[in-house]
Amino acid sequence: MRIFIAIIAVLLIFITRCNTWIYYNFGNVTPDQIIISISGPLTGVDKDLLISFAKNTFLSIIFSICACICICAPSKIFSLLSKVVKYYTPETTYRLVLFHAREITTHTQIYTISLLIACTIASIEVWKELERHFHITAYYKFSQEYEKCINQPFDISKDFIYKYYRLPAFHEIAFREKKNMVLVLAESVEKNIKDISLIPNLTQLSQKNQSVARMLETHGTNSTICAVTAWHFGLPLKLPGALAKNTYYSSRGFLPKATSVFDILSHHGYKLVLMMGCDASYSSMDVLFKTHGNFEILDKRYWIKTGWNFDEYHGIKWGYSDKFILERAAEKYIQLQNGTQPFILFIETIDTHAPHGWTPADKRIFNDIRDAFTETDSLLNKFVTTLIKYKKKYCAFSIIGDHNFMGTPEVLINAKERYIYNVFFGDIPNIPLKKRNTSISAIDIAPSILHAAGATWNNFDFGLGVSVFSERPSLIEVLGPEKLNEGLRQHSKFYYSLY
């Protein structure tokens, strides 16, 4: 019995430490987010983050060993204690300690029952905390419904995604003029940060150009790979069967039966380029961009292969700095402009990644994530200046955050309403005035990219998304955030068929 209690105690201590570490670094993440992070390739994962996890859990291992010894061998502990007391204290104190030691160790049943009660109470409290953060029970029940969803007859009325999914045929999409486009994914950048003047340049850019007031994070778009999936397909990233079959990519590709806006752009002769500082194989980003659009991928592996010294140009320890990537992107932009082929240049920044980001030593003021936001704001401002200076042909530009910042930094801890940063400028259609003060989400970026590049089709819907340049309201505006998220959480036989 004592060994069993010791094992439970070890697990409780370890789980508590893991829960604390996850919440501190990433905030209230969902089980889906955790499974997506660990089920995909981990090549290029942040080693500092792994070290941080190991250090935090190492302390729990030490506590666990101590707990095991105390639980399984109390008589030896008291015997050792009595020897220490005998050496350092008077004879009367020593006899008192020895007496109590004998009393405790002789009543083994009472001792064991007391440990069991304490362990049970601790287990209940730990479970409550896990439920509060991760909703484990609800997620487990949800995962068990997967087989039922797959095997039952297809019912359109119960399939939320199928009900609202719209996909134009290739022949229905026409280009009056093919515009080039530079699309920047700004890691974890929110509008809320403007309240403390950390992103003055980005704030000014959105005020002088076009943007939508409320871009909300929704279910299945709350990490980089999830948001990018939404930008491709107008769909969230949903695991096929949750716990049952939790791999979101296969030998056939990434959602191989789904159509991406980049498939359409590639079909119409666009050259597609992805530039990023980290390893594109992480989270199967490379599989996604190769499967859909056949992008030229310039990532960490490419930069190392072409002779750029990682130790000299790195930012976050697992990727090249935003400064390096934006400088290379400016060079690539000028090169693409000189060609005859229309292009989409897709750039991902990384230095504002949770939990601490990265900033050059000589640019640090606060010594926390605020420095990273300020530095990236400055770098993006310089990059935008370059884009405008060297623009030769019709070109659309956009800077959009991928999701809300993860974790619980003081800079955002009191933010009641959190909106993802977005701005559109250059040669783009106008966002209707009434739409600028409404809500959109990541699924609306897919048709917006296609529309900004010069494409036209009957209703400007794509997947679940609606172009921001269209008069039509977005799905999140029509249904509201709660109803949309509720629908996106549901099993979808149609969605699973895309695997």
C-alpha atoms as one frame of an Amber mdcrd trajectory, in Angstrom:
protein
   0.000   0.000   0.000   2.769   2.433   0.899   4.507   1.824  -2.432   1.228
   2.566  -4.231   0.815   5.795  -2.247   4.421   6.729  -3.018   3.816   6.276
  -6.750   0.674   8.444  -6.571   2.609  11.112  -4.648   5.349  11.139  -7.290
   2.794  11.538 -10.099   0.941  14.297  -8.257   4.092  16.317  -7.683   5.231
  15.845 -11.288   1.820  16.722 -12.788   1.516  19.796 -10.591   4.901  21.059
 -11.718   4.065  20.382 -15.383   0.735  22.175 -15.065   2.390  25.192 -13.438
   5.089  25.334 -16.118   2.622  25.084 -19.020   0.333  27.759 -17.575   3.212
  30.157 -16.865   4.716  29.781 -20.341   1.631  29.328 -22.526  -1.449  30.276
 -20.521  -4.714  28.313 -20.783  -3.883  26.026 -23.692  -6.314  23.359 -24.874
  -5.645  19.598 -25.066  -5.772  19.977 -28.870  -2.909  22.474 -28.765  -0.784
  20.162 -26.636  -1.450  17.131 -28.843  -0.792  19.122 -32.035   2.517  20.335
 -30.587   3.783  16.878 -29.629   2.235  14.757 -32.413   4.008  16.576 -35.248
   7.750  16.524 -35.932   9.726  18.174 -33.126  12.693  19.066 -35.329  13.684
  22.635 -34.587  11.838  22.836 -31.280  13.115  25.484 -28.854  15.905  23.790
 -26.863  15.797  26.526 -24.220  12.160  25.674 -23.655  13.009  22.004 -23.212
  15.787  22.919 -20.775  13.378  25.130 -18.847  10.910  22.243 -18.646  13.628
  19.852 -17.480  14.836  22.260 -14.775  11.346  22.781 -13.433  10.474  19.102
 -13.390  13.881  18.155 -11.945  12.847  19.868  -8.728   9.709  17.740  -8.669
  11.833  14.601  -9.044  13.873  15.554  -5.964  10.679  16.161  -3.980   9.322
  12.859  -5.262  12.362  10.925  -4.046  12.070  12.525  -0.627   8.359  11.725
  -0.524   8.992   8.081  -1.431  11.577   7.666   1.298   9.346   9.273   3.918
   6.317   7.216   2.906   7.960   3.836   2.415  10.558   3.896   5.220   9.372
   6.151   8.070  11.148   4.076  10.725  14.507   4.643   9.059  13.814   8.374
   8.808  12.982   8.604  12.505  15.960   6.461  13.411  18.260   8.825  11.521
  16.505  11.814  13.061  16.934  10.405  16.561  20.670   9.996  16.011  20.964
  13.595  14.870  18.929  14.800  17.848  20.989  12.679  20.262  24.200  14.262
  18.972  23.024  17.877  19.129  20.517  17.993  22.020  20.268  17.023  25.718
  19.336  13.467  26.744  15.724  14.405  27.711  14.955  15.837  24.244  16.482
  12.798  22.589  14.274  10.414  24.613  11.178  12.457  23.724  11.910  12.264
  19.960  12.680   8.557  20.197   9.393   7.955  22.045   7.321   9.686  19.349
   9.233   7.895  16.604   8.360   4.534  18.136   4.738   5.584  18.612   4.351
   6.580  14.945   6.127   3.590  13.438   4.297   1.072  15.597   0.870   2.320
  14.542   1.454   1.452  10.905  -2.219   1.162  10.001  -3.038   4.637  11.289
   0.038   5.980   9.506  -0.901   4.341   6.202  -4.539   5.458   6.387  -3.438
   9.025   7.144  -1.160   8.992   4.103  -3.956   7.592   1.936  -6.388  10.307
   3.030  -3.811  13.034   2.443  -2.979  11.590  -0.972  -6.683  11.385  -1.926
  -7.317  15.008  -0.960  -4.226  16.098  -2.915  -5.359  14.068  -5.944  -8.763
  15.734  -5.943  -7.236  19.199  -5.762  -4.758  18.473  -8.570  -7.564  17.052
 -10.732  -9.685  20.168 -10.155  -6.779  22.342 -11.273  -6.192  20.245 -14.406
  -9.892  20.350 -15.226  -9.909  24.119 -14.817  -6.994  24.579 -17.224  -7.451
  21.770 -19.746 -11.083  20.477 -19.465  -9.786  16.917 -19.625 -13.103  15.134
 -18.927 -14.955  16.991 -21.658 -12.099  16.409 -24.103 -11.996  12.678 -23.334
 -15.744  12.351 -23.899 -15.376  14.300 -27.129 -12.595  12.007 -28.354 -14.735
   8.927 -27.712 -17.416  10.252 -30.064 -15.078  10.139 -33.078 -15.892   6.592
 -34.192 -19.599   7.298 -33.811 -19.237  10.372 -36.034 -17.341   8.443 -38.719
 -19.624   5.392 -38.777 -23.030   7.066 -38.639 -24.869   8.148 -41.831 -23.881
  11.616 -42.992 -26.308  14.212 -41.651 -25.790  17.665 -43.171 -27.866  19.385
 -40.507 -25.527  18.174 -37.770 -22.241  18.915 -39.559 -21.438  22.531 -38.752
 -18.426  22.863 -41.052 -20.169  21.267 -44.042 -23.177  23.541 -43.535 -21.146
  26.736 -43.867 -18.331  25.530 -46.151 -18.108  27.261 -49.544 -15.499  26.516
 -52.186 -15.384  28.099 -55.639 -14.389  25.850 -58.512 -11.093  26.682 -60.211
 -12.897  27.779 -63.396 -15.096  30.180 -61.387 -12.085  32.213 -60.256 -10.800
  34.875 -62.646  -7.981  37.397 -62.437  -8.565  40.755 -64.025  -5.051  41.627
 -62.999  -2.563  39.448 -61.159  -1.109  41.426 -58.280   1.990  40.497 -56.366
   1.596  40.150 -52.613   3.851  40.301 -49.561   2.254  38.675 -46.551   3.921
  38.921 -43.119   2.867  36.632 -40.298   3.757  38.616 -37.170   4.269  36.102
 -34.389   1.863  36.667 -31.454   1.344  40.375 -32.196  -1.870  41.788 -30.735
  -3.528  45.170 -30.970  -3.693  45.396 -27.176   0.037  46.059 -26.998  -0.505
  49.543 -28.444  -1.933  50.680 -25.094   1.572  50.852 -23.659   3.225  52.137
 -26.827   5.315  49.058 -27.495   4.363  48.902 -31.178   4.010  52.580 -32.165
   4.984  52.012 -35.801   2.557  49.147 -36.360  -0.176  51.112 -34.620   0.416
  54.100 -36.878   0.546  51.849 -39.945  -2.890  50.389 -39.170  -4.330  53.855
 -38.496  -3.100  55.224 -41.829  -4.174  52.188 -43.833  -6.936  49.602 -43.775
  -7.627  47.130 -40.983 -10.501  45.423 -39.183 -11.087  46.480 -35.588 -11.606
  43.042 -34.052  -9.700  40.008 -35.272 -10.526  37.275 -32.769  -8.789  34.029
 -31.958 -11.097  31.052 -32.474 -11.035  27.331 -31.816  -8.492  25.561 -33.991
  -6.626  28.745 -34.932  -4.794  29.329 -31.636  -1.246  28.369 -32.582   0.962
  29.192 -35.565   0.339  25.958 -37.487  -3.397  26.262 -36.757  -3.545  29.886
 -37.907  -1.571  29.142 -41.076  -3.946  26.250 -41.785  -6.819  28.732 -41.571
  -4.996  31.124 -43.918  -4.642  28.285 -46.434  -8.086  26.673 -46.357 -10.459
  28.963 -44.483 -10.708  26.122 -41.979  -9.425  25.502 -38.449  -6.929  22.739
 -37.751  -8.850  19.833 -36.233  -7.233  16.603 -35.163  -8.690  13.552 -36.899
 -10.423  11.794 -34.056  -8.745  13.671 -31.214  -7.103  10.983 -29.071  -8.038
   8.213 -31.500  -5.887   9.232 -34.488  -4.067  12.385 -33.530  -1.765  12.891
 -36.515  -2.757  15.834 -38.710  -0.409  15.027 -41.583   0.370  11.865 -43.543
   2.439  10.495 -46.417  -0.248  11.957 -48.703   0.381  15.455 -47.347  -1.274
  17.991 -45.088  -5.088  17.875 -45.418  -4.417  16.414 -48.884  -8.046  16.484
 -50.028  -8.615  20.118 -49.084  -8.146  23.040 -51.479  -5.941  25.939 -50.427
  -5.985  29.474 -51.810  -2.329  28.856 -52.618  -3.293  25.838 -54.772  -5.383
  28.255 -56.824  -2.650  30.892 -56.994  -0.120  28.256 -58.080  -2.581  27.028
 -60.726  -2.778  30.583 -62.077   0.981  30.856 -62.491   2.086  32.494 -59.241
   5.539  31.849 -57.800   5.132  31.138 -54.100   7.935  31.680 -51.584   7.968
  30.998 -47.839  10.679  32.663 -45.740  11.210  31.899 -42.058  13.985  31.742
 -39.484  13.200  28.401 -37.878  13.057  24.866 -39.250   9.972  24.470 -41.458
   9.675  20.795 -40.566   8.493  21.746 -37.076   4.723  21.186 -36.873   4.926
  19.912 -40.481   4.905  23.455 -41.836   7.019  22.262 -44.775   4.520  19.505
 -45.617   1.678  22.039 -45.634   3.456  24.521 -47.906   4.785  21.841 -50.261
   1.481  19.983 -50.509  -0.468  23.144 -51.213   1.177  25.586 -53.617   4.561
  23.885 -53.949   6.277  26.801 -52.212   9.965  27.517 -52.438  10.874  27.190
 -48.755  13.722  29.275 -47.358  14.019  28.218 -43.714  16.733  27.546 -41.137
  18.023  24.506 -43.023  18.265  26.554 -46.227  20.145  29.424 -44.561  22.641
  27.061 -42.955  23.125  25.187 -46.231  23.804  28.426 -48.129  26.501  29.507
 -45.661  24.802  31.906 -43.244  26.432  31.318 -39.865  23.685  30.480 -37.387
  25.677  31.523 -34.326  26.152  34.961 -35.830  22.605  35.575 -37.044  20.354
  33.675 -34.661  17.591  35.276 -32.626  15.617  32.852 -30.499  17.990  29.930
 -30.004  16.056  27.765 -32.466  15.849  30.214 -35.347  17.476  33.069 -37.250
  16.565  36.538 -35.994  13.744  38.645 -37.396  16.344  41.218 -38.428  18.128
  38.620 -40.549  14.912  37.240 -42.082  13.457  40.645 -42.934  16.733  41.739
 -44.540  16.784  38.569 -46.665  13.079  39.046 -47.438  13.753  42.585 -48.688
  16.422  41.180 -51.036  14.064  38.439 -52.239  11.291  40.986 -52.774  13.515
  43.112 -55.028  14.607  39.999 -56.924  11.006  38.818 -57.451   9.965  42.294
 -58.581  12.534  42.140 -61.341  11.022  38.933 -62.695   8.016  38.528 -64.979
   6.115  35.966 -62.885   3.502  37.148 -60.345   4.466  36.158 -56.819   3.357
  35.714 -53.224   6.108  36.273 -50.650   5.026  34.752 -47.331   7.241  35.753
 -44.369   7.082  34.468 -40.798   8.650  36.363 -37.890   9.551  34.531 -34.669
  11.329  36.747 -32.110   8.103  37.655 -30.292   7.351  34.001 -29.544   6.261
  33.089 -26.012   7.356  32.976 -23.313  10.237  35.478 -23.425  10.974  36.214
 -27.080  14.396  37.466 -28.116  16.010  40.890 -28.412  19.644  41.890 -29.150
  21.484  42.759 -25.924  22.001  46.390 -26.923  18.241  46.892 -27.529  17.004
  45.599 -24.182  15.254  48.035 -21.853  12.708  45.990 -19.895  14.530  42.625
 -20.063  11.298  40.799 -20.839   8.935  40.176 -23.776   8.252  43.918 -24.148
  11.716  44.378 -25.659  10.939  41.797 -28.353   7.708  43.556 -29.335   9.416
  46.937 -29.523  12.304  45.594 -31.605  10.073  43.694 -34.026   7.912  46.806
 -34.404  11.004  48.776 -35.427  12.200  46.058 -37.824   8.805  45.746 -39.520
   8.632  49.519 -39.922  11.984  49.465 -41.714  10.835  46.538 -43.848   7.621
  48.347 -44.858   9.686  51.377 -45.896  11.765  49.098 -48.142   8.644  47.501
 -49.655   7.207  50.857 -50.636  10.534  52.276 -51.844  11.246  49.429 -54.267
   7.691  48.682 -55.432   7.611  48.568 -59.237   4.371  46.775 -60.033   0.947
  46.376 -58.512   1.544  44.809 -55.128  -0.618  44.150 -52.068   0.879  44.134
 -48.576  -0.395  42.742 -45.307   0.941  42.241 -41.772  -1.198  39.972 -39.621
  -0.669  38.350 -36.227  -1.128  34.595 -36.128  -2.789  34.295 -32.712  -2.947
  35.893 -29.283   0.264  35.911 -27.295   0.501  32.747 -25.213   1.389  32.800
 -21.537   0.580  35.372 -18.884   2.992  38.321 -19.171   2.188  41.410 -17.141
   2.002  43.421 -20.360  -1.241  41.619 -21.269  -2.483  40.237 -17.965  -5.172
  42.916 -17.510  -6.318  43.039 -21.138 -10.072  42.410 -21.113 -10.481  42.285
 -24.882  -7.720  40.812 -26.992  -7.588  41.360 -30.739  -5.028  40.063 -33.221
  -3.115  42.726 -35.159  -3.962  43.168 -38.852  -3.294  45.759 -41.540  -3.715
  45.789 -45.345  -2.105  48.360 -47.637  -0.677  48.865 -51.112  -2.687  48.019
 -54.211  -5.671  46.396 -52.547  -9.455  46.626 -52.754 -11.171  48.789 -50.151
 -12.451  47.240 -46.962 -16.067  48.478 -46.690 -16.352  51.146 -43.991 -19.032
  49.266 -42.082 -16.844  46.156 -42.044 -13.830  47.909 -40.529 -15.597  48.032
 -37.171 -16.781  44.427 -37.164 -15.167  41.087 -36.260 -13.137  38.642 -38.321
 -10.982  35.603 -37.535  -8.100  33.692 -39.098 -10.436  31.733 -41.413 -11.277
  35.021 -43.165  -7.650  35.571 -44.164  -7.745  32.801 -46.815 -10.276  34.494
 -49.143  -8.765  37.889 -48.303  -5.367  36.747 -49.660  -6.962  35.497 -52.862
  -9.036  38.664 -53.248  -6.058  40.976 -52.562  -4.020  39.146 -55.212  -6.579
  40.197 -57.826  -8.934  37.212 -57.947 -12.677  37.592 -58.380 -15.430  34.995
 -57.896 -19.143  35.001 -57.233 -19.402  35.637 -53.464 -15.816  36.007 -52.152
 -16.335  33.119 -49.708 -13.680  30.469 -49.267 -13.943  27.599 -46.803 -15.647
  29.111 -43.779 -14.091  32.499 -44.450 -15.344  35.655 -46.131 -12.958  38.169
 -47.710 -12.455  41.309 -45.623 -12.830  43.269 -48.879 -16.313  41.862 -49.431
 -19.558  43.495 -48.320 -20.649  40.172 -46.856 -20.242  39.801 -43.064 -17.851
  37.218 -41.665 -19.147  34.042 -40.033 -17.958  35.215 -36.616 -19.896  38.440
 -37.112 -23.061  36.563 -38.119 -22.976  33.845 -35.454 -20.971  35.513 -32.706
 -17.752  34.129 -31.176 -19.434  31.675 -28.787 -21.632  30.003 -31.379 -18.818
  29.867 -33.935 -16.413  28.279 -31.457 -19.068  25.814 -30.375 -19.564  24.782
 -33.997 -15.833  24.513 -34.736 -15.386  22.215 -31.712 -17.952  19.727 -32.992
 -16.960  16.597 -34.856 -17.255  16.990 -38.616 -17.413  13.959 -40.860 -16.895
  16.264 -43.817 -13.722  17.762 -42.301 -12.268  14.342 -41.416 -12.830  13.269
 -45.041 -10.229  15.865 -46.068  -7.526  13.683 -44.513
